Short mmCIF file of C-alpha atoms and ligand atoms in Angstrom, two decimals:
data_model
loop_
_atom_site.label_atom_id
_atom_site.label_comp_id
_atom_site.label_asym_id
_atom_site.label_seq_id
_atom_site.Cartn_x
_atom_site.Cartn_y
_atom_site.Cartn_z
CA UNK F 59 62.10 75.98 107.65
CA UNK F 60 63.96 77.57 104.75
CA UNK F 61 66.79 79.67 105.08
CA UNK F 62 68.11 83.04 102.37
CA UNK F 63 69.68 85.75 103.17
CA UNK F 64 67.53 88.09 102.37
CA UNK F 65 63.76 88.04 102.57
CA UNK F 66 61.29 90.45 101.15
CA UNK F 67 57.64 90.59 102.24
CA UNK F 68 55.78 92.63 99.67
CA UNK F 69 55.85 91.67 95.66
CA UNK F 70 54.99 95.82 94.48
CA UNK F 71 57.02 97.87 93.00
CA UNK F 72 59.64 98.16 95.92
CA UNK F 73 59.50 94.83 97.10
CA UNK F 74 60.64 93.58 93.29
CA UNK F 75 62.78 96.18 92.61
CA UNK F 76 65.22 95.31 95.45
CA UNK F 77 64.14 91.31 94.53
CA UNK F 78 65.68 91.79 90.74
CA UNK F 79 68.79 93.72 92.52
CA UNK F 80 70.00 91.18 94.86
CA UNK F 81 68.97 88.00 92.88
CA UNK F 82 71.09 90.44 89.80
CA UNK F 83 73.88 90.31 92.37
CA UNK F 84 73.70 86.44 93.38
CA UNK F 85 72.13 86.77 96.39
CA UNK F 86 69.62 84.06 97.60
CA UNK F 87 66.45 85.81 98.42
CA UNK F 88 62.71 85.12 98.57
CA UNK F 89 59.70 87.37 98.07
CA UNK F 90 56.52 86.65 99.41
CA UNK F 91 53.70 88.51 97.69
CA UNK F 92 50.04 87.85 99.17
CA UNK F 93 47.90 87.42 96.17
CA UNK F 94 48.36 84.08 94.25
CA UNK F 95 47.98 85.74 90.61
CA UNK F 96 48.25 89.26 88.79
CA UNK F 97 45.84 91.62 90.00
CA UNK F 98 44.53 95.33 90.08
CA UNK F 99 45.49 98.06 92.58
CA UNK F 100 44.42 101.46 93.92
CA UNK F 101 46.62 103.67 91.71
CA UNK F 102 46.48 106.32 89.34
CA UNK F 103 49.17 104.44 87.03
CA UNK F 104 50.59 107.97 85.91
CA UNK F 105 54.35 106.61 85.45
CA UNK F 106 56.74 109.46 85.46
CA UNK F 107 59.72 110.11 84.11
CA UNK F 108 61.40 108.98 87.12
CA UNK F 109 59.76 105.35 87.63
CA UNK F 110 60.29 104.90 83.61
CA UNK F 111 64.10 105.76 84.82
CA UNK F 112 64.27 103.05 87.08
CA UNK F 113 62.15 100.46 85.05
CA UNK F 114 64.32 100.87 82.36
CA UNK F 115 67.75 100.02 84.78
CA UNK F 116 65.75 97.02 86.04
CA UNK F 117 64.92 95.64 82.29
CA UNK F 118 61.46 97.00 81.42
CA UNK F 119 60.68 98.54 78.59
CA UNK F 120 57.03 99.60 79.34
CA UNK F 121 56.38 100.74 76.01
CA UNK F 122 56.52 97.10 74.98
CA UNK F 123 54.02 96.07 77.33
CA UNK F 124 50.83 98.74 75.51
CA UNK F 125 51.71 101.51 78.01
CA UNK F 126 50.13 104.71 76.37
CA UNK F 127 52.21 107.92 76.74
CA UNK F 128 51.10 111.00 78.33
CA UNK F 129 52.37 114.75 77.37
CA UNK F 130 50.43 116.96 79.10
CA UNK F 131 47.98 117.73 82.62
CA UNK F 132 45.02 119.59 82.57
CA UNK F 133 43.25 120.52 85.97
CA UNK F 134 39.55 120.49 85.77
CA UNK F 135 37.87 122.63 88.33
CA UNK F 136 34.61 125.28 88.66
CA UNK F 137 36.62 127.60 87.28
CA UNK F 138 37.25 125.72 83.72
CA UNK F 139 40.46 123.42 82.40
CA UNK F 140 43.96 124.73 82.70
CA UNK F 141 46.77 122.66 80.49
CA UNK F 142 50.34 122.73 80.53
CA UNK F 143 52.54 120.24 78.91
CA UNK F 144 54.01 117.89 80.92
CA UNK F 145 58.18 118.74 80.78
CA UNK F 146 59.34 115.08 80.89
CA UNK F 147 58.34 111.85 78.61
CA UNK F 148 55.31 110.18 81.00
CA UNK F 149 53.42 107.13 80.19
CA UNK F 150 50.35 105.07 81.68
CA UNK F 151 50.56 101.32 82.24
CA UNK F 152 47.63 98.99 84.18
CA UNK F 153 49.51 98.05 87.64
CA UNK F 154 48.25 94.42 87.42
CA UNK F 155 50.69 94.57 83.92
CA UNK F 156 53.53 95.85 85.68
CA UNK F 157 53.72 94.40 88.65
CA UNK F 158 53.21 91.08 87.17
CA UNK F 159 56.12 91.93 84.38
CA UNK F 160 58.47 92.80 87.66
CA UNK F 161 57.53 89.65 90.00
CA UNK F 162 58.24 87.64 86.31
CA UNK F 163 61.40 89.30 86.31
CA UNK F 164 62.49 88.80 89.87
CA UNK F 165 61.58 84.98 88.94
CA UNK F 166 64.05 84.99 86.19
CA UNK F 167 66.83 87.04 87.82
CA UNK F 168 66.77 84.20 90.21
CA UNK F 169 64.65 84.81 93.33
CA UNK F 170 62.52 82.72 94.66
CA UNK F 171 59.10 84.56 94.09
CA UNK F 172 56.30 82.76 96.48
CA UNK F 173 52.71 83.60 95.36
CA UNK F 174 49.39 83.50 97.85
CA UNK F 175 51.73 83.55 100.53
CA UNK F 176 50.62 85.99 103.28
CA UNK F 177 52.85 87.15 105.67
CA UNK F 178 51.46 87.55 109.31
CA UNK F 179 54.97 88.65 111.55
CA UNK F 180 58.21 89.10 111.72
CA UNK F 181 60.55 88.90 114.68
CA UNK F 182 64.50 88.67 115.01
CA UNK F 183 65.47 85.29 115.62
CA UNK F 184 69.23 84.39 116.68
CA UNK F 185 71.25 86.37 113.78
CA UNK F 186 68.91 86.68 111.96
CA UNK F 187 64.95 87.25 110.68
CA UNK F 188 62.08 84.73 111.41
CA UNK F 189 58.86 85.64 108.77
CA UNK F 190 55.68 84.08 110.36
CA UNK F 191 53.50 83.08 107.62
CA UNK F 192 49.07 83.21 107.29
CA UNK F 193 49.35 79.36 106.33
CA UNK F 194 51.70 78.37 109.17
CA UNK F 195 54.86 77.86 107.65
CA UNK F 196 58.08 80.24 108.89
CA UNK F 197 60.94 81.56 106.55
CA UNK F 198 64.11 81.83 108.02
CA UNK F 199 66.85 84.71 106.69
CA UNK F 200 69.42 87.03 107.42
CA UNK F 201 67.77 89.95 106.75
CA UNK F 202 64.49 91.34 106.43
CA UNK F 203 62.68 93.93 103.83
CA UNK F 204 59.18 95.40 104.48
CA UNK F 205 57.41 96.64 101.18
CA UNK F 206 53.86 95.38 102.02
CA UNK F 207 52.54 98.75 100.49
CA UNK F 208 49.18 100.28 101.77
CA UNK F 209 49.06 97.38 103.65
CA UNK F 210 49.94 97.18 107.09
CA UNK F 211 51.10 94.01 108.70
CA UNK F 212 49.34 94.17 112.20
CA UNK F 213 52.04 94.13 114.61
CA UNK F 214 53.68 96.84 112.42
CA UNK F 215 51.24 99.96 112.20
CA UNK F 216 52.55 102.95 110.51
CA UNK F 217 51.79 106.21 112.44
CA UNK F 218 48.40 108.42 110.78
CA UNK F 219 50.89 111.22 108.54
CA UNK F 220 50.06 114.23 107.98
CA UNK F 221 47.02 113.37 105.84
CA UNK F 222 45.13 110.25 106.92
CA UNK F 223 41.72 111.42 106.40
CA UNK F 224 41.21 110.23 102.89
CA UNK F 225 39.47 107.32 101.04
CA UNK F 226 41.21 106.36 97.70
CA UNK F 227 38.89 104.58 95.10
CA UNK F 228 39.56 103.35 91.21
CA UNK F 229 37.63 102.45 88.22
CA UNK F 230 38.15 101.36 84.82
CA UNK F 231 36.16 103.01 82.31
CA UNK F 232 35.54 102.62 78.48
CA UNK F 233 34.90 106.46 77.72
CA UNK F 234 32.64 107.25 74.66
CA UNK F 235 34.86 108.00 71.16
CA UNK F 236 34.57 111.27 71.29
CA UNK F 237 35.26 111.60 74.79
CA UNK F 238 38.24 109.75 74.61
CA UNK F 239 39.85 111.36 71.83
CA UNK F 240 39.73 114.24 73.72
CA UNK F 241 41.22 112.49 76.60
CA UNK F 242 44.28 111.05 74.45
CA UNK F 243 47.89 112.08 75.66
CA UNK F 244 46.83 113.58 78.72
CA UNK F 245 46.26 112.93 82.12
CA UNK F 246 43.21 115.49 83.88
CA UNK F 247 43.24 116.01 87.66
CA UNK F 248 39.37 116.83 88.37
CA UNK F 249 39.22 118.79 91.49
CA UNK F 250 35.34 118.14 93.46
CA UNK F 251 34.44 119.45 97.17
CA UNK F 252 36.73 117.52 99.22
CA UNK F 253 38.72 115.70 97.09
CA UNK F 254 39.85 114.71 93.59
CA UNK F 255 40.46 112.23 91.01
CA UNK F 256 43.17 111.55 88.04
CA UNK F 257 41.66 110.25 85.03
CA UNK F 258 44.15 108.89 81.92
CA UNK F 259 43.85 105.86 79.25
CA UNK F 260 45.82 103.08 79.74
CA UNK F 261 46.63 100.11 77.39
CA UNK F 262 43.62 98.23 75.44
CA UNK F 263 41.27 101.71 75.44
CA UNK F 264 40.57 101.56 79.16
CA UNK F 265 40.52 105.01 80.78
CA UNK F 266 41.68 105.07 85.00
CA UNK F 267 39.88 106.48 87.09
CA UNK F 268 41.25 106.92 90.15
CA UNK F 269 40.97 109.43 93.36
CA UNK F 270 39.93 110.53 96.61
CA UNK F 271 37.62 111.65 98.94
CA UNK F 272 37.73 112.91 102.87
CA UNK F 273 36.62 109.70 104.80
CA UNK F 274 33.67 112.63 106.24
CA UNK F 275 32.36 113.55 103.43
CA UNK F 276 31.86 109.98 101.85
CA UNK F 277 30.15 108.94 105.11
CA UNK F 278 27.58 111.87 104.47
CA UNK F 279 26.69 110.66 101.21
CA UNK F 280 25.80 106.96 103.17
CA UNK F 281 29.39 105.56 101.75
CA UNK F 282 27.67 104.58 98.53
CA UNK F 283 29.88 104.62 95.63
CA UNK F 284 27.30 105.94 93.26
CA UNK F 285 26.45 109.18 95.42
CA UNK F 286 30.41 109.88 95.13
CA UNK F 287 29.83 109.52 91.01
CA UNK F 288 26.80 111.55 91.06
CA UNK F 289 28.51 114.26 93.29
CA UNK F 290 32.12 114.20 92.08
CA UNK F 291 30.37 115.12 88.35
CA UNK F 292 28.12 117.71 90.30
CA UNK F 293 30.94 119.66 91.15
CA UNK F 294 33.25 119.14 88.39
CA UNK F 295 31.43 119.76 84.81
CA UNK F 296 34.77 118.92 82.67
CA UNK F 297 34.41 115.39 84.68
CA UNK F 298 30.51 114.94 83.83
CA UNK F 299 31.45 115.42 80.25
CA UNK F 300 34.02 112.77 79.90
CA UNK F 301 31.80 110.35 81.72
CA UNK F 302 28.74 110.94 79.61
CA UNK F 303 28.32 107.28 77.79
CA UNK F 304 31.06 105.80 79.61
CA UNK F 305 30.69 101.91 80.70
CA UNK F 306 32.09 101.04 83.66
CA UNK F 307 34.90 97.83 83.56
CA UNK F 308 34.68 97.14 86.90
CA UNK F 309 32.08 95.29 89.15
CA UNK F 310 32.54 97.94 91.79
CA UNK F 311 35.47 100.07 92.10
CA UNK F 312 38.54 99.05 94.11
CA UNK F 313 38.66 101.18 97.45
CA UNK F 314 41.27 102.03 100.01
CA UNK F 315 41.22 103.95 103.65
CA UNK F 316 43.42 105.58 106.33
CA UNK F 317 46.37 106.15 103.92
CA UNK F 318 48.88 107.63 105.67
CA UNK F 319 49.56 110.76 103.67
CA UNK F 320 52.75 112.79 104.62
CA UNK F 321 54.38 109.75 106.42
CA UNK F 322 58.21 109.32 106.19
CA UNK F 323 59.91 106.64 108.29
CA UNK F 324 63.05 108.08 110.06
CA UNK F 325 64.36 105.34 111.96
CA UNK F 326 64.94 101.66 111.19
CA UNK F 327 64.32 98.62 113.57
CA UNK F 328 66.81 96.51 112.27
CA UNK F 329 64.30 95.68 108.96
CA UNK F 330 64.99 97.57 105.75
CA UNK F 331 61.87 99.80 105.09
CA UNK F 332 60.68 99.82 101.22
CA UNK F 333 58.06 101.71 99.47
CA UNK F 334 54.64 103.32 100.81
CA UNK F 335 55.86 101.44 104.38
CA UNK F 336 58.79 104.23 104.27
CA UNK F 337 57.00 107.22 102.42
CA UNK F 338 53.63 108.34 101.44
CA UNK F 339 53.68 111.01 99.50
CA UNK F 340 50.26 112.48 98.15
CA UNK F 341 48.89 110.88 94.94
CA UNK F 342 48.20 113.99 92.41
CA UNK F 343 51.85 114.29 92.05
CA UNK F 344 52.31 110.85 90.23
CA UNK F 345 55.25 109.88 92.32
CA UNK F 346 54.59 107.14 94.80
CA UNK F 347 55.57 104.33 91.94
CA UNK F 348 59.23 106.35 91.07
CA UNK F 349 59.59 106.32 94.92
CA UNK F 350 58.97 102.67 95.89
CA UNK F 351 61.29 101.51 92.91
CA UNK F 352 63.85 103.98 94.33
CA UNK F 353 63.72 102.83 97.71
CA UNK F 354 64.00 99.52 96.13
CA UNK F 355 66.76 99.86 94.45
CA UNK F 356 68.49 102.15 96.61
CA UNK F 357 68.23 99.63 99.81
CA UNK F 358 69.75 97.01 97.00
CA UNK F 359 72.63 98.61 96.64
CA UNK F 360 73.43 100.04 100.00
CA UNK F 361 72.90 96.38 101.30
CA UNK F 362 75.01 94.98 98.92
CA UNK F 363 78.12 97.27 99.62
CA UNK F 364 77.33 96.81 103.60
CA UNK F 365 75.48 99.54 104.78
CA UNK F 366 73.16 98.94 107.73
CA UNK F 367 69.27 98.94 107.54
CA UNK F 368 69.52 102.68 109.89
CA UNK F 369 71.57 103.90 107.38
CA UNK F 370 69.48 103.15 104.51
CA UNK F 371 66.42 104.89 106.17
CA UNK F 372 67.95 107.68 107.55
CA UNK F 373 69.36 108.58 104.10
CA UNK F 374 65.94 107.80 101.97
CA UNK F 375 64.57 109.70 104.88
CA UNK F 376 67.37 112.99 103.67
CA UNK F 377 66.15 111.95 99.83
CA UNK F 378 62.34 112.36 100.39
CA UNK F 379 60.76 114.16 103.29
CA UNK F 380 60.77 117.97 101.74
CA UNK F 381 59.42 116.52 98.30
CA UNK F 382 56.35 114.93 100.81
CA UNK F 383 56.10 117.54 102.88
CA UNK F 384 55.05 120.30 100.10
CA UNK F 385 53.05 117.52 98.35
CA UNK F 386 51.47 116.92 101.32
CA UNK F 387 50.39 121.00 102.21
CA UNK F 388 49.31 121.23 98.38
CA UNK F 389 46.86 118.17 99.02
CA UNK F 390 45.75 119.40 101.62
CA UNK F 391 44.77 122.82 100.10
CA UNK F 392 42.99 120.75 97.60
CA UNK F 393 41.05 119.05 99.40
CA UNK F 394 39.59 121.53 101.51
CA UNK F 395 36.63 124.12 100.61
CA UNK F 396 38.05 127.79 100.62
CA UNK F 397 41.31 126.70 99.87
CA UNK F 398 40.55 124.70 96.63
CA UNK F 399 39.36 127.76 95.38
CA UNK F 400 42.44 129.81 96.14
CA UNK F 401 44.62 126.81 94.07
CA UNK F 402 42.65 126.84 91.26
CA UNK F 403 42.44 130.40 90.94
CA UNK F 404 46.22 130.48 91.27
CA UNK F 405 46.58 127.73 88.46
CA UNK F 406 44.83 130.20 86.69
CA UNK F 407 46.83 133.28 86.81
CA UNK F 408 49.99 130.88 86.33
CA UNK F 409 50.07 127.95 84.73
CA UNK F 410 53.58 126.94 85.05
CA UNK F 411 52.62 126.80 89.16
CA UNK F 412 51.61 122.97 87.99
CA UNK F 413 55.31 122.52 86.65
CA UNK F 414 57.09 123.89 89.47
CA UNK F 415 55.22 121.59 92.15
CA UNK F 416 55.70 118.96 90.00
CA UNK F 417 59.72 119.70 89.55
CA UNK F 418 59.61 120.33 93.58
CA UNK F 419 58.18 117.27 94.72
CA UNK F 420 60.19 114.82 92.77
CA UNK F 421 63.16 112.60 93.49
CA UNK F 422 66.51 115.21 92.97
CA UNK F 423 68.37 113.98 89.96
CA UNK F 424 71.24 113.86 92.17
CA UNK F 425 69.58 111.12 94.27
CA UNK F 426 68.97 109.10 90.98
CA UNK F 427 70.31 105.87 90.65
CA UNK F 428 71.77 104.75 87.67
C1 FAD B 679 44.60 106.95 94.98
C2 FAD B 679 46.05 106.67 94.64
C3 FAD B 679 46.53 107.06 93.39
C4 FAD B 679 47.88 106.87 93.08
N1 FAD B 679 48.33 107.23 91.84
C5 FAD B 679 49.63 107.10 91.53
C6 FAD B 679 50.11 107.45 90.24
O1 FAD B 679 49.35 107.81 89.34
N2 FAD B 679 51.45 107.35 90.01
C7 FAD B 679 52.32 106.91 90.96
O2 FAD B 679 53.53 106.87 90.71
N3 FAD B 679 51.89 106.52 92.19
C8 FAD B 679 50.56 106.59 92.49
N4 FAD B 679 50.11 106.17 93.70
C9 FAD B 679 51.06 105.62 94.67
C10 FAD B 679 51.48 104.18 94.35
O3 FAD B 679 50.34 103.38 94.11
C11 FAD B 679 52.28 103.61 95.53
O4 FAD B 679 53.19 104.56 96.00
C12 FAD B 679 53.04 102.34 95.12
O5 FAD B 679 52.15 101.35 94.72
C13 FAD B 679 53.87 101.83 96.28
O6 FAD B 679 54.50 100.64 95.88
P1 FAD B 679 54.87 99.54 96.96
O7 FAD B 679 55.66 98.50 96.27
O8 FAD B 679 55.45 100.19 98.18
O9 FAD B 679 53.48 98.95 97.46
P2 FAD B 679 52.23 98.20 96.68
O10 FAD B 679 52.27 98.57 95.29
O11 FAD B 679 51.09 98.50 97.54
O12 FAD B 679 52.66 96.70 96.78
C14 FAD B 679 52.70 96.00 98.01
C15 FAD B 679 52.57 94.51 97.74
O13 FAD B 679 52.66 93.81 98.99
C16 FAD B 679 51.69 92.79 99.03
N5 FAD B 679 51.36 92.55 100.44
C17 FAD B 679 50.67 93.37 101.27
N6 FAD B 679 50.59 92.82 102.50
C18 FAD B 679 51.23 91.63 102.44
C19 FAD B 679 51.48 90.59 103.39
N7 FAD B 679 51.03 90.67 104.64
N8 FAD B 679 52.19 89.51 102.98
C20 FAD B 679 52.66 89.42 101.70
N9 FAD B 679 52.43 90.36 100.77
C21 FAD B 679 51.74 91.45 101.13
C22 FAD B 679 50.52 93.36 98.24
O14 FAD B 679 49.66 92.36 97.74
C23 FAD B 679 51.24 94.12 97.13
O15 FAD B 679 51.46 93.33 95.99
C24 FAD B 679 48.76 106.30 94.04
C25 FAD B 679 48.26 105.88 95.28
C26 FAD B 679 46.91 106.05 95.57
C27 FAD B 679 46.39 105.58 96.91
#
């Protein structure tokens, strides 16, 4: 039995950010992050200017780490390639980089960071938290922080959202030269019948490829990962072209189901809520990373000057539910036949309709931490 006062089950994004906080602070905290060593994720790895914000206040300076910057989007659909410029400094950074750098961090700040250490439950015990862990052994503290990410822990499903019909995949690619010098400095959302897929380089010449698909759709091609290649490219000529001569990095690519698209917690248990466990907001808009380190960092610091876990969620809750809401009816639009059509025709007619969703669906600066 170990005792802290704080004890975070999750080592992401949110989970660290609120580690390097408290342990910053001098609080005695331990995370407890499943896997036992760096490794890969479902995730577009589009970092936006509001995630390089908030790496930058916790001590990361991503550019030192290879991330490759990214100025502009272009959406790929039957109609053609629309580009805009992107109006904020993005980059693109491998989340088995990151997420190492921040649990590395949290290590130094002075939390204990516990690797291949899977939590099971959690349940309140006299004044406190008892963690229930996959190995048998039980942490003890005096409060608790959920940030297990697209993971659920069993006792504690989150409710379908608004969106929960969707398969997320990812693969690494090494694009032909040609092919991805045309690629450079951009990130391309491909649009394909029901559903679509971000493509950018990351460090060391890799390319992401990373997207979605309705859960129906996949099943009618016999849920075999090469009928989604073959189809996605059917669809979407601008993404045939950047795969022709590409190798893939990957064995197979990593894949994801029943994300809960739309979701925003409203209420807290007692447990302080981090990350995709508080808010899922849809993927094209390249947020979910600036959110989870804002949650983060905002429970942090409302814990540390005595705020209660309800009042932390009700106000991240205030911060983020329009912003997922309209991401959530644009993904929707996208991902469904007539609609798509209407989108990308409307793209078309006015490009700066890419800009304003993007301004719309982001944290307000006003909510910004510093
Ligand atoms: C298809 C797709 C594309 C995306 N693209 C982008 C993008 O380009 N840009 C962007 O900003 N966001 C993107 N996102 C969203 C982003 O990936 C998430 O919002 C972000 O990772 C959430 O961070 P987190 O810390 O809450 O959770 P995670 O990053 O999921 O981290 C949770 C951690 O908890 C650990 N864990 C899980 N269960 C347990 C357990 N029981 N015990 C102990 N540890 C546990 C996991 O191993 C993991 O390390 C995308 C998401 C998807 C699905």
């Amino acid at each position: 039995m170990n005792t802290y006062e704080g004890v975070i089950v999750g080592g992401g994004l949110a989970g660290s950010a609120a580690a390097i906080t408290l342990a910053q602070a001098g609080r005695s905290v331990v995370l407890l992050e499943k896997e036992s060593q760096a490794h890969h994720k479902v995730c577009g790895e589009f970092l936006s200017q509001e995630a390089l914000v908030y790496l930058r206040a916790l001590g990361v300076e991503v550019a030192t780490l290879g991330a490759v910057p990214i100025n502009a989007v272009r959406l790929a659909g039957r109609f053609g390639v629309s580009e805009v410029p992107l109006p904020f400094a993005s980059r693109a950074l491998t989340r088995r980089k990151l997420d190492e750098e921040l649990l590395q961090l949290a290590e130094r700040a002075g939390a204990t960071v516990l690797r291949g250490r899977r939590v099971l439950s959690f349940d309140r015990a006299d004044e406190g938290w008892s963690v229930r862990l996959a190995d048998g052994a039980t942490v003890v503290a005096n409060t608790v922080f959920l940030a297990t990410g697209k993971h659920d822990l069993r006792e504690r499903p989150r409710p379908a959202g608004r969106q929960g019909d969707l398969i997320a995949f990812k693969m690494y690619w090494r694009l032909a030269p040609e092919q991805a010098a045309a690629l450079e400095g951009h990130v391309e959302l491909n649009l394909y019948r029901n559903g679509y897929a971000g493509m950018l380089p990351v460090e060391d010449g890799a390319v992401n490829l990373c997207g979605l698909v309705k859960r129906a759709e996949y099943l009618r091609m016999g849920a075999r990962w090469e009928h989604l290649l073959t189809a996605m490219q059917r669809d979407c000529s601008h993404l045939k072209q950047r795969l022709q001569g590409a190798t893939p990095l990957l064995a197979k690519p990593l894949a994801i189901s029943a994300i809960p698209y739309g979701f925003v917690r409203e209420r807290s248990d007692g447990a302080w809520v981090l990350g995709d466990q508080a808010a899922v907001i849809p993927s094209f808009t390249g947020d979910g990373m600036s959110i989870a380190l804002h949650s983060g960092r905002l429970a942090a610091g409302m814990y540390l000057q005595g705020a209660t876990a309800e009042n932390f969620q009700q106000q991240l809750h205030r911060e983020l539910s329009q912003q997922v809401s309209l991401a959530t009816v644009v993904s929707r639009a996208i991902v469904s036949e007539p609609r798509r059509t209407l989108v990308e025709s409307a793209v078309r007619v006015w490009p700066g309709l890419l800009g304003s969703v993007a301004r719309r669906t982001r944290i307000r600066p006003d909510a910004m931490l510093g």
